[in-house]
Amino acid sequence: MIPARSGSPPPLSPLESVYPLRVCRSGAVCEASCPPERGALQANSCWRLALRMIKFVLMVNRQGQTRLSRYFQPVELSRRAALEADVVRCCLSRKKDQCSFVEYKDFKLVYRQYAALYIVVGVTDSENELSVYELVHNFVEVLDKYFSRVSELDIMFNLDRVHIVLDEMIQNGHVVETNKSRVLAPLTALDKMGE
């Protein structure tokens, strides 16, 4: 353990840094509670928790037609079409030499183009854009490995398989797996059962 500087509180041990989360009425995690051992000493010093997570993943073509959409936070169905249209318009209108990260309303957009398809990921402000950018590339590499050169038609006619890949990689808005073999394991088992 690192010794504390004079005048500052001692650093938290790894066990003390695990703290319970407070949940708002909407079901979202809104703030962190103070560690119980220090709660009495720091009566009102709880801090806001900056959640780092993926809000949604969209796959669209150049005409703006959505080929895949997966939301990790609840969005009303009536609002989804407008959100998707606005996000797609924002990303497709950008030039190739512009940055692939866009500040959009209360979150960021990270997008990447592959031939005629754009993959757009909506993330919170505190999320690392470069890691999400590489996650998109990893997702496409997994699809390439499974479909052997994935195309828009593969995605359209095998949407269930694409969702399985995405759900193996991202759960609850957090990246849980990036290893290609492990991501494809459920699909391989599914294909063997179908034979």
Short mmCIF file of N, CA and C in Angstrom, two decimals:
data_model
loop_
_atom_site.label_atom_id
_atom_site.label_comp_id
_atom_site.label_asym_id
_atom_site.label_seq_id
_atom_site.Cartn_x
_atom_site.Cartn_y
_atom_site.Cartn_z
N MET A 1 0.84 -1.18 0.00
CA MET A 1 0.00 0.00 0.00
C MET A 1 0.88 1.24 0.00
N ILE A 2 0.49 2.26 -0.73
CA ILE A 2 1.24 3.50 -0.84
C ILE A 2 1.02 4.34 0.41
N PRO A 3 2.08 4.87 1.01
CA PRO A 3 1.90 5.70 2.20
C PRO A 3 1.18 7.00 1.84
N ALA A 4 0.34 7.46 2.77
CA ALA A 4 -0.44 8.68 2.53
C ALA A 4 0.42 9.91 2.78
N ARG A 5 0.15 10.96 2.01
CA ARG A 5 0.82 12.24 2.24
C ARG A 5 0.18 12.89 3.45
N SER A 6 0.94 13.73 4.16
CA SER A 6 0.38 14.39 5.34
C SER A 6 -0.71 15.36 4.90
N GLY A 7 -1.80 15.37 5.65
CA GLY A 7 -2.90 16.28 5.35
C GLY A 7 -3.93 15.69 4.39
N SER A 8 -3.62 14.58 3.74
CA SER A 8 -4.60 13.97 2.84
C SER A 8 -5.05 12.64 3.43
N PRO A 9 -6.28 12.22 3.12
CA PRO A 9 -6.75 10.95 3.67
C PRO A 9 -5.94 9.80 3.09
N PRO A 10 -5.78 8.72 3.84
CA PRO A 10 -5.02 7.58 3.33
C PRO A 10 -5.70 6.99 2.09
N PRO A 11 -4.91 6.44 1.17
CA PRO A 11 -5.51 5.89 -0.04
C PRO A 11 -6.37 4.66 0.28
N LEU A 12 -7.33 4.41 -0.59
CA LEU A 12 -8.21 3.26 -0.41
C LEU A 12 -7.50 1.98 -0.83
N SER A 13 -7.73 0.93 -0.08
CA SER A 13 -7.21 -0.38 -0.48
C SER A 13 -8.09 -0.89 -1.62
N PRO A 14 -7.64 -1.92 -2.36
CA PRO A 14 -8.47 -2.45 -3.43
C PRO A 14 -9.85 -2.89 -2.95
N LEU A 15 -9.94 -3.44 -1.74
CA LEU A 15 -11.25 -3.86 -1.23
C LEU A 15 -12.14 -2.68 -0.91
N GLU A 16 -11.54 -1.59 -0.42
CA GLU A 16 -12.33 -0.41 -0.09
C GLU A 16 -12.81 0.32 -1.33
N SER A 17 -12.13 0.14 -2.45
CA SER A 17 -12.53 0.85 -3.66
C SER A 17 -13.74 0.21 -4.33
N VAL A 18 -14.14 -0.98 -3.88
CA VAL A 18 -15.35 -1.61 -4.39
C VAL A 18 -16.49 -1.05 -3.56
N TYR A 19 -17.37 -0.31 -4.18
CA TYR A 19 -18.42 0.36 -3.45
C TYR A 19 -19.77 0.08 -4.08
N PRO A 20 -20.83 0.11 -3.29
CA PRO A 20 -22.17 -0.12 -3.84
C PRO A 20 -22.60 1.07 -4.69
N LEU A 21 -23.52 0.81 -5.59
CA LEU A 21 -24.01 1.86 -6.48
C LEU A 21 -25.44 2.21 -6.12
N ARG A 22 -25.78 3.47 -6.20
CA ARG A 22 -27.16 3.90 -6.00
C ARG A 22 -27.86 3.90 -7.35
N VAL A 23 -29.08 3.44 -7.37
CA VAL A 23 -29.84 3.34 -8.61
C VAL A 23 -30.98 4.34 -8.57
N CYS A 24 -31.14 5.12 -9.64
CA CYS A 24 -32.22 6.09 -9.74
C CYS A 24 -33.54 5.37 -10.00
N ARG A 25 -34.64 6.10 -9.95
CA ARG A 25 -35.95 5.51 -10.22
C ARG A 25 -36.05 4.95 -11.63
N SER A 26 -35.34 5.55 -12.57
CA SER A 26 -35.39 5.08 -13.96
C SER A 26 -34.65 3.76 -14.14
N GLY A 27 -33.92 3.32 -13.12
CA GLY A 27 -33.17 2.07 -13.22
C GLY A 27 -31.72 2.27 -13.58
N ALA A 28 -31.33 3.50 -13.92
CA ALA A 28 -29.94 3.78 -14.29
C ALA A 28 -29.12 4.02 -13.03
N VAL A 29 -27.87 3.68 -13.08
CA VAL A 29 -26.97 3.95 -11.96
C VAL A 29 -26.69 5.44 -11.97
N CYS A 30 -26.99 6.11 -10.87
CA CYS A 30 -26.84 7.57 -10.89
C CYS A 30 -25.65 8.06 -10.08
N GLU A 31 -25.28 7.40 -9.02
CA GLU A 31 -24.10 7.84 -8.28
C GLU A 31 -23.57 6.71 -7.41
N ALA A 32 -22.36 6.89 -6.99
CA ALA A 32 -21.71 5.86 -6.16
C ALA A 32 -21.86 6.21 -4.70
N SER A 33 -21.97 5.21 -3.88
CA SER A 33 -22.00 5.41 -2.44
C SER A 33 -20.58 5.42 -1.91
N CYS A 34 -20.40 6.05 -0.78
CA CYS A 34 -19.08 6.03 -0.15
C CYS A 34 -18.82 4.64 0.38
N PRO A 35 -17.57 4.22 0.44
CA PRO A 35 -17.27 2.92 1.03
C PRO A 35 -17.78 2.88 2.47
N PRO A 36 -18.38 1.78 2.90
CA PRO A 36 -19.00 1.74 4.23
C PRO A 36 -18.04 2.03 5.38
N GLU A 37 -16.78 1.59 5.27
CA GLU A 37 -15.82 1.81 6.36
C GLU A 37 -15.55 3.30 6.56
N ARG A 38 -15.65 4.08 5.52
CA ARG A 38 -15.31 5.49 5.63
C ARG A 38 -16.55 6.38 5.55
N GLY A 39 -17.72 5.76 5.46
CA GLY A 39 -18.96 6.52 5.32
C GLY A 39 -19.20 7.48 6.47
N ALA A 40 -18.86 7.03 7.68
CA ALA A 40 -19.08 7.89 8.84
C ALA A 40 -18.15 9.08 8.83
N LEU A 41 -16.92 8.87 8.35
CA LEU A 41 -15.95 9.96 8.32
C LEU A 41 -16.24 10.95 7.20
N GLN A 42 -16.78 10.45 6.12
CA GLN A 42 -17.03 11.30 4.95
C GLN A 42 -18.53 11.38 4.71
N ALA A 43 -19.25 11.92 5.66
CA ALA A 43 -20.71 11.87 5.65
C ALA A 43 -21.34 12.27 4.32
N ASN A 44 -20.96 13.39 3.76
CA ASN A 44 -21.59 13.85 2.53
C ASN A 44 -20.60 13.98 1.39
N SER A 45 -19.59 13.15 1.36
CA SER A 45 -18.58 13.31 0.32
C SER A 45 -18.69 12.27 -0.79
N CYS A 46 -19.89 11.77 -1.04
CA CYS A 46 -20.08 10.83 -2.16
C CYS A 46 -19.93 11.60 -3.46
N TRP A 47 -19.41 10.94 -4.47
CA TRP A 47 -19.14 11.59 -5.74
C TRP A 47 -20.03 11.02 -6.82
N ARG A 48 -20.23 11.79 -7.87
CA ARG A 48 -21.01 11.31 -9.02
C ARG A 48 -20.19 10.29 -9.78
N LEU A 49 -20.83 9.24 -10.20
CA LEU A 49 -20.16 8.19 -10.95
C LEU A 49 -20.27 8.49 -12.43
N ALA A 50 -19.14 8.63 -13.08
CA ALA A 50 -19.14 8.86 -14.53
C ALA A 50 -19.13 7.50 -15.20
N LEU A 51 -20.28 7.08 -15.68
CA LEU A 51 -20.38 5.78 -16.32
C LEU A 51 -19.75 5.82 -17.70
N ARG A 52 -18.96 4.81 -17.99
CA ARG A 52 -18.38 4.67 -19.31
C ARG A 52 -19.09 3.50 -19.96
N MET A 53 -19.85 3.78 -21.00
CA MET A 53 -20.55 2.68 -21.63
C MET A 53 -20.96 3.01 -23.05
N ILE A 54 -21.34 1.97 -23.75
CA ILE A 54 -21.83 2.10 -25.12
C ILE A 54 -23.34 2.21 -25.04
N LYS A 55 -23.91 3.20 -25.72
CA LYS A 55 -25.35 3.40 -25.70
C LYS A 55 -26.05 2.63 -26.81
N PHE A 56 -25.45 2.63 -28.00
CA PHE A 56 -26.06 1.91 -29.13
C PHE A 56 -25.02 1.63 -30.20
N VAL A 57 -25.35 0.67 -31.06
CA VAL A 57 -24.53 0.34 -32.23
C VAL A 57 -25.46 0.32 -33.43
N LEU A 58 -25.09 1.05 -34.46
CA LEU A 58 -25.86 1.09 -35.71
C LEU A 58 -24.96 0.66 -36.86
N MET A 59 -25.53 -0.04 -37.80
CA MET A 59 -24.83 -0.36 -39.04
C MET A 59 -25.75 0.11 -40.16
N VAL A 60 -25.25 1.06 -40.96
CA VAL A 60 -26.07 1.65 -42.02
C VAL A 60 -25.29 1.65 -43.34
N ASN A 61 -26.03 1.70 -44.44
CA ASN A 61 -25.36 1.79 -45.74
C ASN A 61 -25.29 3.25 -46.17
N ARG A 62 -24.72 3.50 -47.34
CA ARG A 62 -24.53 4.89 -47.81
C ARG A 62 -25.84 5.62 -48.05
N GLN A 63 -26.90 4.87 -48.32
CA GLN A 63 -28.21 5.48 -48.54
C GLN A 63 -28.91 5.82 -47.22
N GLY A 64 -28.29 5.47 -46.12
CA GLY A 64 -28.86 5.78 -44.81
C GLY A 64 -29.82 4.72 -44.30
N GLN A 65 -29.88 3.56 -44.96
CA GLN A 65 -30.76 2.48 -44.52
C GLN A 65 -30.09 1.71 -43.39
N THR A 66 -30.81 1.55 -42.31
CA THR A 66 -30.27 0.84 -41.15
C THR A 66 -30.28 -0.66 -41.42
N ARG A 67 -29.13 -1.28 -41.28
CA ARG A 67 -29.01 -2.73 -41.47
C ARG A 67 -28.96 -3.46 -40.14
N LEU A 68 -28.52 -2.77 -39.10
CA LEU A 68 -28.45 -3.37 -37.76
C LEU A 68 -28.57 -2.25 -36.75
N SER A 69 -29.35 -2.47 -35.73
CA SER A 69 -29.39 -1.51 -34.62
C SER A 69 -29.50 -2.30 -33.32
N ARG A 70 -28.70 -1.91 -32.37
CA ARG A 70 -28.70 -2.58 -31.06
C ARG A 70 -28.54 -1.49 -30.01
N TYR A 71 -29.54 -1.38 -29.13
CA TYR A 71 -29.53 -0.36 -28.08
C TYR A 71 -29.22 -1.01 -26.74
N PHE A 72 -28.35 -0.37 -25.97
CA PHE A 72 -27.98 -0.87 -24.66
C PHE A 72 -28.58 -0.02 -23.55
N GLN A 73 -29.27 1.04 -23.92
CA GLN A 73 -30.05 1.85 -22.99
C GLN A 73 -31.44 1.98 -23.59
N PRO A 74 -32.46 2.02 -22.75
CA PRO A 74 -33.82 2.09 -23.30
C PRO A 74 -34.06 3.40 -24.06
N VAL A 75 -34.54 3.25 -25.29
CA VAL A 75 -34.94 4.38 -26.12
C VAL A 75 -36.31 4.03 -26.68
N GLU A 76 -37.26 4.94 -26.54
CA GLU A 76 -38.61 4.68 -27.02
C GLU A 76 -38.59 4.38 -28.52
N LEU A 77 -39.45 3.46 -28.93
CA LEU A 77 -39.50 3.08 -30.35
C LEU A 77 -39.83 4.28 -31.24
N SER A 78 -40.70 5.15 -30.76
CA SER A 78 -41.06 6.33 -31.55
C SER A 78 -39.88 7.27 -31.74
N ARG A 79 -38.95 7.26 -30.80
CA ARG A 79 -37.78 8.14 -30.86
C ARG A 79 -36.61 7.54 -31.63
N ARG A 80 -36.60 6.21 -31.75
CA ARG A 80 -35.46 5.54 -32.39
C ARG A 80 -35.27 5.95 -33.84
N ALA A 81 -36.35 5.99 -34.60
CA ALA A 81 -36.24 6.32 -36.03
C ALA A 81 -35.65 7.72 -36.22
N ALA A 82 -36.13 8.67 -35.43
CA ALA A 82 -35.62 10.04 -35.53
C ALA A 82 -34.16 10.12 -35.10
N LEU A 83 -33.82 9.41 -34.02
CA LEU A 83 -32.43 9.39 -33.53
C LEU A 83 -31.51 8.78 -34.58
N GLU A 84 -31.92 7.64 -35.14
CA GLU A 84 -31.09 6.98 -36.15
C GLU A 84 -30.91 7.86 -37.38
N ALA A 85 -31.99 8.49 -37.84
CA ALA A 85 -31.90 9.35 -39.02
C ALA A 85 -30.96 10.52 -38.76
N ASP A 86 -31.06 11.13 -37.59
CA ASP A 86 -30.21 12.28 -37.26
C ASP A 86 -28.74 11.87 -37.12
N VAL A 87 -28.50 10.73 -36.45
CA VAL A 87 -27.13 10.24 -36.26
C VAL A 87 -26.51 9.89 -37.61
N VAL A 88 -27.26 9.20 -38.44
CA VAL A 88 -26.76 8.79 -39.76
C VAL A 88 -26.46 10.02 -40.61
N ARG A 89 -27.35 10.99 -40.60
CA ARG A 89 -27.14 12.22 -41.37
C ARG A 89 -25.88 12.95 -40.89
N CYS A 90 -25.68 12.95 -39.57
CA CYS A 90 -24.50 13.61 -38.99
C CYS A 90 -23.21 12.93 -39.46
N CYS A 91 -23.20 11.61 -39.48
CA CYS A 91 -21.98 10.87 -39.84
C CYS A 91 -21.75 10.83 -41.35
N LEU A 92 -22.80 10.64 -42.13
CA LEU A 92 -22.63 10.52 -43.58
C LEU A 92 -22.28 11.85 -44.24
N SER A 93 -22.63 12.95 -43.59
CA SER A 93 -22.35 14.26 -44.18
C SER A 93 -20.90 14.70 -43.97
N ARG A 94 -20.16 13.98 -43.17
CA ARG A 94 -18.77 14.36 -42.90
C ARG A 94 -17.86 13.90 -44.02
N LYS A 95 -16.78 14.66 -44.22
CA LYS A 95 -15.80 14.32 -45.27
C LYS A 95 -14.88 13.21 -44.78
N LYS A 96 -14.23 12.53 -45.71
CA LYS A 96 -13.34 11.41 -45.36
C LYS A 96 -12.14 11.86 -44.53
N ASP A 97 -11.68 13.10 -44.73
CA ASP A 97 -10.50 13.55 -44.00
C ASP A 97 -10.84 14.10 -42.60
N GLN A 98 -12.12 14.10 -42.23
CA GLN A 98 -12.51 14.57 -40.90
C GLN A 98 -12.41 13.43 -39.89
N CYS A 99 -12.34 13.82 -38.64
CA CYS A 99 -12.21 12.87 -37.54
C CYS A 99 -13.44 11.96 -37.45
N SER A 100 -13.25 10.75 -36.99
CA SER A 100 -14.34 9.78 -36.87
C SER A 100 -15.05 9.85 -35.52
N PHE A 101 -14.75 10.86 -34.74
CA PHE A 101 -15.40 11.06 -33.45
C PHE A 101 -16.20 12.35 -33.53
N VAL A 102 -17.47 12.29 -33.15
CA VAL A 102 -18.35 13.45 -33.26
C VAL A 102 -19.04 13.68 -31.92
N GLU A 103 -19.00 14.92 -31.45
CA GLU A 103 -19.78 15.30 -30.27
C GLU A 103 -21.22 15.45 -30.73
N TYR A 104 -22.13 14.72 -30.10
CA TYR A 104 -23.53 14.74 -30.52
C TYR A 104 -24.42 14.80 -29.29
N LYS A 105 -25.15 15.88 -29.14
CA LYS A 105 -26.04 16.10 -28.00
C LYS A 105 -25.34 15.76 -26.68
N ASP A 106 -25.84 14.77 -25.94
CA ASP A 106 -25.25 14.46 -24.63
C ASP A 106 -24.32 13.25 -24.67
N PHE A 107 -23.90 12.84 -25.86
CA PHE A 107 -22.95 11.73 -25.98
C PHE A 107 -22.07 11.92 -27.20
N LYS A 108 -21.20 10.95 -27.45
CA LYS A 108 -20.28 11.01 -28.59
C LYS A 108 -20.63 9.92 -29.58
N LEU A 109 -20.34 10.18 -30.83
CA LEU A 109 -20.49 9.18 -31.89
C LEU A 109 -19.10 8.78 -32.36
N VAL A 110 -18.88 7.49 -32.48
CA VAL A 110 -17.65 6.95 -33.05
C VAL A 110 -18.09 6.13 -34.25
N TYR A 111 -17.58 6.48 -35.43
CA TYR A 111 -18.02 5.74 -36.61
C TYR A 111 -16.82 5.33 -37.44
N ARG A 112 -17.05 4.30 -38.24
CA ARG A 112 -16.00 3.79 -39.11
C ARG A 112 -16.67 3.26 -40.38
N GLN A 113 -16.05 3.56 -41.53
CA GLN A 113 -16.62 3.13 -42.81
C GLN A 113 -15.89 1.90 -43.33
N TYR A 114 -16.67 0.93 -43.78
CA TYR A 114 -16.16 -0.27 -44.44
C TYR A 114 -16.93 -0.43 -45.74
N ALA A 115 -16.27 -0.12 -46.87
CA ALA A 115 -16.90 -0.17 -48.20
C ALA A 115 -18.17 0.67 -48.17
N ALA A 116 -19.32 0.06 -48.37
CA ALA A 116 -20.57 0.81 -48.43
C ALA A 116 -21.27 0.88 -47.08
N LEU A 117 -20.69 0.29 -46.05
CA LEU A 117 -21.32 0.26 -44.73
C LEU A 117 -20.61 1.17 -43.74
N TYR A 118 -21.40 1.80 -42.91
CA TYR A 118 -20.89 2.60 -41.80
C TYR A 118 -21.34 1.92 -40.51
N ILE A 119 -20.42 1.81 -39.58
CA ILE A 119 -20.77 1.32 -38.25
C ILE A 119 -20.63 2.51 -37.32
N VAL A 120 -21.74 2.86 -36.66
CA VAL A 120 -21.79 4.02 -35.78
C VAL A 120 -22.07 3.53 -34.36
N VAL A 121 -21.27 4.00 -33.43
CA VAL A 121 -21.43 3.62 -32.03
C VAL A 121 -21.64 4.89 -31.21
N GLY A 122 -22.71 4.92 -30.45
CA GLY A 122 -22.97 6.03 -29.53
C GLY A 122 -22.43 5.68 -28.16
N VAL A 123 -21.58 6.53 -27.60
CA VAL A 123 -20.95 6.26 -26.30
C VAL A 123 -21.11 7.46 -25.38
N THR A 124 -20.94 7.22 -24.10
CA THR A 124 -20.98 8.32 -23.13
C THR A 124 -19.74 9.19 -23.30
N ASP A 125 -19.80 10.39 -22.75
CA ASP A 125 -18.69 11.34 -22.89
C ASP A 125 -17.39 10.84 -22.28
N SER A 126 -17.48 10.01 -21.26
CA SER A 126 -16.27 9.55 -20.58
C SER A 126 -15.65 8.31 -21.21
N GLU A 127 -16.29 7.74 -22.20
CA GLU A 127 -15.76 6.53 -22.86
C GLU A 127 -14.56 6.87 -23.73
N ASN A 128 -13.63 5.96 -23.84
CA ASN A 128 -12.42 6.13 -24.64
C ASN A 128 -12.77 5.89 -26.12
N GLU A 129 -12.69 6.93 -26.93
CA GLU A 129 -13.09 6.84 -28.34
C GLU A 129 -12.21 5.88 -29.13
N LEU A 130 -10.91 5.91 -28.87
CA LEU A 130 -10.00 5.04 -29.62
C LEU A 130 -10.25 3.57 -29.34
N SER A 131 -10.59 3.24 -28.11
CA SER A 131 -10.88 1.83 -27.81
C SER A 131 -12.16 1.39 -28.50
N VAL A 132 -13.15 2.27 -28.58
CA VAL A 132 -14.39 1.95 -29.29
C VAL A 132 -14.13 1.84 -30.78
N TYR A 133 -13.28 2.72 -31.30
CA TYR A 133 -12.90 2.68 -32.72
C TYR A 133 -12.26 1.34 -33.07
N GLU A 134 -11.38 0.85 -32.20
CA GLU A 134 -10.74 -0.46 -32.41
C GLU A 134 -11.72 -1.60 -32.17
N LEU A 135 -12.67 -1.41 -31.27
CA LEU A 135 -13.70 -2.43 -31.06
C LEU A 135 -14.52 -2.63 -32.33
N VAL A 136 -14.84 -1.54 -33.01
CA VAL A 136 -15.58 -1.63 -34.28
C VAL A 136 -14.79 -2.45 -35.28
N HIS A 137 -13.49 -2.20 -35.37
CA HIS A 137 -12.65 -2.95 -36.30
C HIS A 137 -12.60 -4.43 -35.90
N ASN A 138 -12.50 -4.69 -34.62
CA ASN A 138 -12.50 -6.07 -34.14
C ASN A 138 -13.82 -6.77 -34.49
N PHE A 139 -14.93 -6.07 -34.35
CA PHE A 139 -16.25 -6.61 -34.69
C PHE A 139 -16.30 -7.00 -36.17
N VAL A 140 -15.78 -6.14 -37.03
CA VAL A 140 -15.76 -6.42 -38.46
C VAL A 140 -14.83 -7.59 -38.77
N GLU A 141 -13.70 -7.66 -38.08
CA GLU A 141 -12.78 -8.80 -38.28
C GLU A 141 -13.43 -10.12 -37.89
N VAL A 142 -14.21 -10.12 -36.81
CA VAL A 142 -14.92 -11.33 -36.39
C VAL A 142 -15.94 -11.72 -37.45
N LEU A 143 -16.68 -10.73 -37.97
CA LEU A 143 -17.65 -11.02 -39.03
C LEU A 143 -16.96 -11.54 -40.28
N ASP A 144 -15.81 -10.95 -40.62
CA ASP A 144 -15.02 -11.42 -41.77
C ASP A 144 -14.59 -12.87 -41.59
N LYS A 145 -14.17 -13.19 -40.39
CA LYS A 145 -13.71 -14.56 -40.12
C LYS A 145 -14.87 -15.55 -40.24
N TYR A 146 -16.05 -15.17 -39.77
CA TYR A 146 -17.19 -16.07 -39.80
C TYR A 146 -17.77 -16.21 -41.21
N PHE A 147 -17.96 -15.08 -41.89
CA PHE A 147 -18.58 -15.11 -43.22
C PHE A 147 -17.56 -15.23 -44.35
N SER A 148 -16.28 -15.21 -44.04
CA SER A 148 -15.19 -15.15 -45.02
C SER A 148 -15.47 -14.05 -46.05
N ARG A 149 -15.10 -12.85 -45.68
CA ARG A 149 -15.32 -11.60 -46.43
C ARG A 149 -16.80 -11.20 -46.35
N VAL A 150 -17.13 -10.59 -45.24
CA VAL A 150 -18.51 -10.19 -44.97
C VAL A 150 -18.95 -9.09 -45.93
N SER A 151 -20.22 -9.12 -46.31
CA SER A 151 -20.80 -8.09 -47.18
C SER A 151 -22.13 -7.64 -46.58
N GLU A 152 -22.70 -6.61 -47.18
CA GLU A 152 -23.99 -6.10 -46.71
C GLU A 152 -25.06 -7.17 -46.81
N LEU A 153 -25.01 -7.99 -47.85
CA LEU A 153 -25.99 -9.07 -48.01
C LEU A 153 -25.86 -10.12 -46.91
N ASP A 154 -24.63 -10.43 -46.52
CA ASP A 154 -24.43 -11.37 -45.41
C ASP A 154 -25.10 -10.86 -44.15
N ILE A 155 -24.97 -9.59 -43.91
CA ILE A 155 -25.57 -8.99 -42.71
C ILE A 155 -27.08 -9.01 -42.81
N MET A 156 -27.62 -8.69 -43.97
CA MET A 156 -29.07 -8.66 -44.14
C MET A 156 -29.70 -10.04 -43.98
N PHE A 157 -29.07 -11.07 -44.54
CA PHE A 157 -29.66 -12.41 -44.53
C PHE A 157 -29.25 -13.25 -43.33
N ASN A 158 -28.32 -12.78 -42.54
CA ASN A 158 -27.88 -13.50 -41.34
C ASN A 158 -27.87 -12.56 -40.13
N LEU A 159 -28.90 -11.77 -40.02
CA LEU A 159 -28.96 -10.76 -38.96
C LEU A 159 -28.91 -11.40 -37.57
N ASP A 160 -29.52 -12.56 -37.42
CA ASP A 160 -29.49 -13.24 -36.12
C ASP A 160 -28.06 -13.60 -35.72
N ARG A 161 -27.26 -14.01 -36.68
CA ARG A 161 -25.87 -14.38 -36.39
C ARG A 161 -25.04 -13.13 -36.04
N VAL A 162 -25.31 -12.03 -36.73
CA VAL A 162 -24.59 -10.79 -36.45
C VAL A 162 -24.94 -10.31 -35.04
N HIS A 163 -26.20 -10.45 -34.65
CA HIS A 163 -26.60 -10.07 -33.29
C HIS A 163 -25.92 -10.96 -32.25
N ILE A 164 -25.76 -12.24 -32.56
CA ILE A 164 -25.07 -13.14 -31.63
C ILE A 164 -23.62 -12.68 -31.43
N VAL A 165 -22.96 -12.34 -32.54
CA VAL A 165 -21.57 -11.85 -32.45
C VAL A 165 -21.51 -10.59 -31.60
N LEU A 166 -22.41 -9.65 -31.88
CA LEU A 166 -22.41 -8.38 -31.14
C LEU A 166 -22.71 -8.61 -29.66
N ASP A 167 -23.65 -9.50 -29.37
CA ASP A 167 -23.99 -9.77 -27.97
C ASP A 167 -22.90 -10.52 -27.23
N GLU A 168 -22.09 -11.28 -27.95
CA GLU A 168 -20.95 -11.93 -27.32
C GLU A 168 -19.86 -10.92 -26.98
N MET A 169 -19.76 -9.85 -27.76
CA MET A 169 -18.72 -8.84 -27.56
C MET A 169 -19.13 -7.76 -26.57
N ILE A 170 -20.39 -7.34 -26.64
CA ILE A 170 -20.88 -6.23 -25.81
C ILE A 170 -22.11 -6.70 -25.05
N GLN A 171 -22.08 -6.55 -23.75
CA GLN A 171 -23.24 -6.88 -22.93
C GLN A 171 -23.49 -5.73 -21.98
N ASN A 172 -24.75 -5.31 -21.94
CA ASN A 172 -25.14 -4.21 -21.05
C ASN A 172 -24.36 -2.93 -21.32
N GLY A 173 -23.91 -2.74 -22.55
CA GLY A 173 -23.18 -1.54 -22.90
C GLY A 173 -21.71 -1.56 -22.56
N HIS A 174 -21.20 -2.70 -22.14
CA HIS A 174 -19.79 -2.83 -21.77
C HIS A 174 -19.14 -3.94 -22.58
N VAL A 175 -17.90 -3.73 -22.97
CA VAL A 175 -17.17 -4.72 -23.75
C VAL A 175 -16.80 -5.86 -22.81
N VAL A 176 -17.18 -7.08 -23.21
CA VAL A 176 -16.90 -8.24 -22.36
C VAL A 176 -15.96 -9.24 -23.03
N GLU A 177 -15.86 -9.21 -24.35
CA GLU A 177 -15.00 -10.17 -25.04
C GLU A 177 -14.51 -9.60 -26.36
N THR A 178 -13.22 -9.78 -26.64
CA THR A 178 -12.67 -9.34 -27.92
C THR A 178 -11.94 -10.46 -28.65
N ASN A 179 -11.72 -11.59 -27.98
CA ASN A 179 -11.03 -12.72 -28.60
C ASN A 179 -11.93 -13.32 -29.68
N LYS A 180 -11.44 -13.36 -30.91
CA LYS A 180 -12.27 -13.80 -32.04
C LYS A 180 -12.77 -15.23 -31.87
N SER A 181 -11.91 -16.13 -31.42
CA SER A 181 -12.30 -17.53 -31.26
C SER A 181 -13.39 -17.69 -30.21
N ARG A 182 -13.27 -16.97 -29.11
CA ARG A 182 -14.28 -17.06 -28.06
C ARG A 182 -15.60 -16.44 -28.49
N VAL A 183 -15.52 -15.36 -29.25
CA VAL A 183 -16.75 -14.72 -29.74
C VAL A 183 -17.48 -15.64 -30.70
N LEU A 184 -16.73 -16.35 -31.53
CA LEU A 184 -17.34 -17.22 -32.54
C LEU A 184 -17.73 -18.60 -32.00
N ALA A 185 -17.32 -18.95 -30.78
CA ALA A 185 -17.61 -20.28 -30.23
C ALA A 185 -19.11 -20.62 -30.23
N PRO A 186 -20.01 -19.72 -29.79
CA PRO A 186 -21.44 -20.07 -29.83
C PRO A 186 -21.95 -20.30 -31.26
N LEU A 187 -21.46 -19.51 -32.21
CA LEU A 187 -21.90 -19.70 -33.60
C LEU A 187 -21.38 -21.01 -34.17
N THR A 188 -20.16 -21.37 -33.82
CA THR A 188 -19.60 -22.64 -34.27
C THR A 188 -20.43 -23.80 -33.73
N ALA A 189 -20.79 -23.72 -32.45
CA ALA A 189 -21.62 -24.76 -31.84
C ALA A 189 -23.00 -24.80 -32.48
N LEU A 190 -23.55 -23.64 -32.78
CA LEU A 190 -24.86 -23.56 -33.43
C LEU A 190 -24.82 -24.17 -34.83
N ASP A 191 -23.74 -23.89 -35.55
CA ASP A 191 -23.60 -24.46 -36.90
C ASP A 191 -23.44 -25.97 -36.85
N LYS A 192 -22.73 -26.49 -35.85
CA LYS A 192 -22.56 -27.95 -35.71
C LYS A 192 -23.88 -28.62 -35.39
N MET A 193 -24.72 -27.96 -34.59
CA MET A 193 -26.04 -28.52 -34.26
C MET A 193 -26.94 -28.57 -35.49
N GLY A 194 -26.77 -27.60 -36.39
CA GLY A 194 -27.60 -27.52 -37.59
C GLY A 194 -27.23 -28.55 -38.64
N GLU A 195 -26.04 -29.15 -38.53
CA GLU A 195 -25.59 -30.12 -39.54
C GLU A 195 -26.19 -31.48 -39.34
#
